[in-house]
Coordinates of C-alpha atoms in Angstrom, one line a residue:
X196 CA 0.0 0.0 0.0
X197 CA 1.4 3.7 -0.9
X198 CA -0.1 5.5 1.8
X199 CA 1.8 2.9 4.0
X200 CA 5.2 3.1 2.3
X201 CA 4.7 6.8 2.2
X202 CA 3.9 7.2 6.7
X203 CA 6.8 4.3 7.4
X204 CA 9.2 6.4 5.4
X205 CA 7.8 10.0 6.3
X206 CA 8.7 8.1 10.1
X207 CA 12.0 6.8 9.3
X208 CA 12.6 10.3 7.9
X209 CA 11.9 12.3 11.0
X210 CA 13.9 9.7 12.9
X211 CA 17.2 9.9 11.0
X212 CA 16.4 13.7 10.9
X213 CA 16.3 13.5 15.0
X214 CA 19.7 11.6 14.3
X215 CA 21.1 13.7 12.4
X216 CA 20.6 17.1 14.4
X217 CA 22.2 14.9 17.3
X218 CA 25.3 14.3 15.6
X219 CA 25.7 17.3 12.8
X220 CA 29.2 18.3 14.7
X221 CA 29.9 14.9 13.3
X222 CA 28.7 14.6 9.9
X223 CA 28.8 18.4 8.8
X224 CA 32.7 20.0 9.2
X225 CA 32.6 23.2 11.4
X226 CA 33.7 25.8 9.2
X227 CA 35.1 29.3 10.0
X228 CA 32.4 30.9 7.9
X229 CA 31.6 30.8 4.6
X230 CA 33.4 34.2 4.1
X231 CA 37.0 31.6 3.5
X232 CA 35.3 29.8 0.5
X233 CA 34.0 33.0 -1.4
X234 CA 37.2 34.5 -0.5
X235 CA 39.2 32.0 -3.2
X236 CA 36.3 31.7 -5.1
X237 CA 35.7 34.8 -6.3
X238 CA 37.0 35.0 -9.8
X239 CA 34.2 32.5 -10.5
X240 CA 31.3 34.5 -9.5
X241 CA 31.2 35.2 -13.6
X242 CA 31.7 31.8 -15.0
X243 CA 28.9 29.9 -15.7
X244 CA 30.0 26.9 -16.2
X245 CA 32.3 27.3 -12.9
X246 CA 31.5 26.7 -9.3
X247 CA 28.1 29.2 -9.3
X248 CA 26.8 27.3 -12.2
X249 CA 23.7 26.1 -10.2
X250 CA 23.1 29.7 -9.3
X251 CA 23.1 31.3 -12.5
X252 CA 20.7 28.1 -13.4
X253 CA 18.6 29.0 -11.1
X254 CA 17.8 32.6 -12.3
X255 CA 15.2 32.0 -14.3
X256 CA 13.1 30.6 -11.8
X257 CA 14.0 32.9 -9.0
X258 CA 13.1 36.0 -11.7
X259 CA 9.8 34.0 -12.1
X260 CA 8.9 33.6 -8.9
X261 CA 9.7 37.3 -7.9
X262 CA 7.3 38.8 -11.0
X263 CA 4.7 36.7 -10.1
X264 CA 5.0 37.1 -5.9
X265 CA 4.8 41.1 -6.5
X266 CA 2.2 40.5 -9.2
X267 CA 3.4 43.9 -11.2
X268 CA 5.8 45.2 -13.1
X269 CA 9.1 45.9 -11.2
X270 CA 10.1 48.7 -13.4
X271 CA 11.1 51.9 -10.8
X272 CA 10.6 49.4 -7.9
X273 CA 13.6 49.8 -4.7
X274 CA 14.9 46.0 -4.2
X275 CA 17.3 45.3 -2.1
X276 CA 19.4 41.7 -3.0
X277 CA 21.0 40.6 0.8
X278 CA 23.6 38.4 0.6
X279 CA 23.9 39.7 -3.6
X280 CA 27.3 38.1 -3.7
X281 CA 28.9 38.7 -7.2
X282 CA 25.4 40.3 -8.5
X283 CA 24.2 37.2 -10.5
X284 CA 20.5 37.8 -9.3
X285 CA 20.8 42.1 -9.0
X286 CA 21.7 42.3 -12.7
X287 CA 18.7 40.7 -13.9
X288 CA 16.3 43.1 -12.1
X289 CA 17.9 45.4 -13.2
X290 CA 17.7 44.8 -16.4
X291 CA 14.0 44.6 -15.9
X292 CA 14.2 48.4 -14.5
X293 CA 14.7 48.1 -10.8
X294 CA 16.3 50.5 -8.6
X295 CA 18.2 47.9 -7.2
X296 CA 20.6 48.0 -4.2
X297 CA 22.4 44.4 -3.4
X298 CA 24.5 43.9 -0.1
X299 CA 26.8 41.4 1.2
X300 CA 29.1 41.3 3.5
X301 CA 32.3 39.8 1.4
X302 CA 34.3 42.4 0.1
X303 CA 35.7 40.4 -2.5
X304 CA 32.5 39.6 -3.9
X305 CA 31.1 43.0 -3.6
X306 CA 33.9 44.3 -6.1
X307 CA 33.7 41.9 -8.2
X308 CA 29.5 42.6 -8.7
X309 CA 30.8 46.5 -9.2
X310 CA 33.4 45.7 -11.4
X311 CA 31.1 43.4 -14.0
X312 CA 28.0 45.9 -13.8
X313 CA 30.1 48.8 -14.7
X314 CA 31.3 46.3 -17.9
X315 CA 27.4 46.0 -18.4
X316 CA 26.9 49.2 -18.2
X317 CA 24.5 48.5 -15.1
X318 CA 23.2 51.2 -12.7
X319 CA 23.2 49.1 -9.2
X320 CA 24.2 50.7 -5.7
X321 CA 26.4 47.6 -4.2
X322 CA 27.1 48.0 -0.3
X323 CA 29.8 46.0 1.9
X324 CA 28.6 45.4 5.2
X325 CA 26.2 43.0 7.4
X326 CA 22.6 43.6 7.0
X327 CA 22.4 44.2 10.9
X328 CA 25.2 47.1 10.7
X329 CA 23.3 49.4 8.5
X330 CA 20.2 51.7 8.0
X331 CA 19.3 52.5 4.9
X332 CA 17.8 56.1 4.5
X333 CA 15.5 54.3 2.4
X334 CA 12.5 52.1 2.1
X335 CA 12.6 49.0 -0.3
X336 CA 9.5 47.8 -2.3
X337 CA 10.8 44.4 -2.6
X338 CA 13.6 42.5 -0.3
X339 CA 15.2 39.4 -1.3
X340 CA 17.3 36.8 0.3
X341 CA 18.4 34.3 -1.5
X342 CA 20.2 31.3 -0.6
X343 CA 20.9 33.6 2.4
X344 CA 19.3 32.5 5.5
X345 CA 20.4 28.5 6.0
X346 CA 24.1 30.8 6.2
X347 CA 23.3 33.0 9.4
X348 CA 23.1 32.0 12.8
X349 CA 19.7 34.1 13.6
X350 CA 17.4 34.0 10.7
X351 CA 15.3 36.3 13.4
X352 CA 17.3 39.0 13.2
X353 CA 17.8 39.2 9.6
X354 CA 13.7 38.8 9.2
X355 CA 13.3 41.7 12.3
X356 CA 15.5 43.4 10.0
X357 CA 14.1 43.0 6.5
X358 CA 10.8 44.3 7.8
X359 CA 12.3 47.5 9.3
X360 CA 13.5 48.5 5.8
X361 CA 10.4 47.4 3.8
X362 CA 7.7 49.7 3.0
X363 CA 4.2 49.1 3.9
X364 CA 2.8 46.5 1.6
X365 CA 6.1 45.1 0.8
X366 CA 7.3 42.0 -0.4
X367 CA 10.3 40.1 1.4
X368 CA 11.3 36.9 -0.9
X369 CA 13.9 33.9 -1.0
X370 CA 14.8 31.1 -0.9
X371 CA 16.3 28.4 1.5
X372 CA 16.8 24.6 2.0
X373 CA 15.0 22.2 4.0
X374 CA 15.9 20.4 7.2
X375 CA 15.3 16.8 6.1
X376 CA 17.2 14.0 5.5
X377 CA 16.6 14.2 2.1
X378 CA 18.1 17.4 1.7
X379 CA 21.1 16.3 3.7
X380 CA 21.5 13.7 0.8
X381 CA 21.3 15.5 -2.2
X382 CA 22.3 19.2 -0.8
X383 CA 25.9 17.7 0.9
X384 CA 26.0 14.2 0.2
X385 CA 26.2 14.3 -3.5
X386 CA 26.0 18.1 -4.4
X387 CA 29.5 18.7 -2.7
X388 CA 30.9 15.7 -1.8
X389 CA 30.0 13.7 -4.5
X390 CA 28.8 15.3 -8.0
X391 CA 31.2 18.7 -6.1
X392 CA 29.0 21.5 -8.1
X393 CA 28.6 23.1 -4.9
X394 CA 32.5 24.0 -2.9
X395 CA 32.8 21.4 0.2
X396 CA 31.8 22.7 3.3
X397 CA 29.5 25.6 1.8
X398 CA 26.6 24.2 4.1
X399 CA 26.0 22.7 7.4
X400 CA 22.7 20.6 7.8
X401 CA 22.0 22.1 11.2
X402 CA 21.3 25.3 10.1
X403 CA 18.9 23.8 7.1
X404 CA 15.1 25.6 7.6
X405 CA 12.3 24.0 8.0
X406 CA 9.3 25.6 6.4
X407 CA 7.0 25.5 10.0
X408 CA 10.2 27.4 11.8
X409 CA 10.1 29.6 8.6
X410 CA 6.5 30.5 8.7
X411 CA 6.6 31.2 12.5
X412 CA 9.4 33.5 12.4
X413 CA 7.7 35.4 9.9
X414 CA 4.5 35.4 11.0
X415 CA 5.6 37.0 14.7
X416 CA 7.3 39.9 12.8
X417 CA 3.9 40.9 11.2
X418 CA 4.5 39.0 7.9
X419 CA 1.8 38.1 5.7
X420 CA 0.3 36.1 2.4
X421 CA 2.8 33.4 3.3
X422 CA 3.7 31.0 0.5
X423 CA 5.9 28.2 0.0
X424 CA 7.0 26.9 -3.4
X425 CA 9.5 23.6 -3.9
X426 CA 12.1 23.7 -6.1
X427 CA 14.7 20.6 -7.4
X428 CA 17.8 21.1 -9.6
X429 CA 18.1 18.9 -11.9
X430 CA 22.1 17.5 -11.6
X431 CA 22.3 16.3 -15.2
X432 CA 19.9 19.0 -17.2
X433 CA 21.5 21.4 -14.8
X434 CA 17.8 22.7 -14.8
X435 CA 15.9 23.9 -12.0
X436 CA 12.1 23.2 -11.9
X437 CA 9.2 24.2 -10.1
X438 CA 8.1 20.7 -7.9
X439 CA 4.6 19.8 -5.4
X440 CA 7.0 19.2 -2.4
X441 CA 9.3 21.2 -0.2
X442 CA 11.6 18.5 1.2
X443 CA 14.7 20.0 -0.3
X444 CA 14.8 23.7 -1.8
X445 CA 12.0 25.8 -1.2
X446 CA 11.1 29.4 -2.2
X447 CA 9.0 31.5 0.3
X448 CA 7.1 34.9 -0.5
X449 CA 5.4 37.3 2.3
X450 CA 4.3 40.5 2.6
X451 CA 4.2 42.9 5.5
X452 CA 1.3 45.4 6.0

């Protein structure tokens, strides 16, 4: 019976999950920070068939998701990118006519993102500094944090902070990776130690997200219109696809009023 398999395995997944959390120390490397690996990876921001391959991939569907999250045109929209790294998401809204403003905290990566824009002949205001160190003398339309939040140690304060630079009836967006063991397997496992299209020791499963966690955390800093959307890269199209299940990658929209 399906519905069988499908409870003894959603049972056994919790378990090894439990497991899992228990030991990460073990079976995730303590790193530094991430700050080391984007440090001697930075001429590859650019490449697309180098190291970010699987993020320039994935702009398509992130673009997607945004337009149809706000639900307008984001021509003369304020977004601000946290965590923009070498720019790979900020260019394209740009493109589309936003005032965009991209931050991250990696100096390397931040001059690398104004170095390429200026050869694109891109208007984008890049800032170096932690999202907590700074107030912007303006409000954003539109905040996105991409592949940002299973990074930090308090996704709290970067949320408490998000909505204190969002104007009324704006959107905060991203993306993030679920806390199962099935995204231990394919996110780890065989994205950086096996198939290695993602640098070793970019991600520790303890800090994955679970969706629930997600939705609270949002939902006690006034956060609204809450939706989840699951997304699988494809190792061998080197596609990413729109799927009905959030066990791995996920993409989140909310709004605060």
């Amino acid at each position: 019976n399906i519905d069988i398999i499908f409870l003894l395995f959603h049972k056994l997944n919790i378990n090894i999950c439990k497991d899992i959390d228990m030991k990460s120390k073990k079976i995730t490397i303590q790193k530094k920070g991430n700050e080391n690996i984007f440090d001697k990876l930075s001429n590859e921001w650019w490449n697309e068939k180098g190291s970010f391959e699987a993020l320039h991939a994935f702009n398509p569907v992130r673009i997607k998701f945004i337009l149809n999250s706000v639900g307008k045109s984001i021509k003369s929209l304020k977004i601000l990118d946290i965590g923009c790294g070498g720019g790979i998401l900020c260019e394209p809204l740009a493109r589309l006519g936003a005032e965009v403003t991209g931050i991250d905290e990696n100096e390397k990566a931040i001059l690398v993102a104004k170095e390429h824009a200026k050869k694109m002949n891109l208007k984008i205001n890049y800032v170096q500094s932690n999202i907590s160190d700074i107030n912007f003398q303006k409000k954003f339309d539109v905040i996105t944090c991409m592949e940002v939040l299973e990074h930090v140690q308090s996704i709290d304060l970067i949320i408490k902070k998000s909505k204190e630079s969002l104007k009324s009836g704006g959107f905060f967006l991203g993306s993030t990776i679920n806390q199962t063991i099935t995204s231990y397997l394919t996110a780890i496992f065989f994205a950086e130690n096996i198939l290695k299209i993602v640098p070793q020791n970019t991600h520790e499963w303890s800090k994955f997200i679970r969706p629930n966690k997600l939705k609270k955390t949002l939902l006690m800093h006034e956060f609204s219109n809450i939706k989840f959307q699951g997304i699988l890269y494809n190792f061998f199209l080197k596609k990413w696809n729109y799927i009905n299940t959030e066990k791995i990658n996920y993409l989140f929209a909310s709004k605060f009023e």
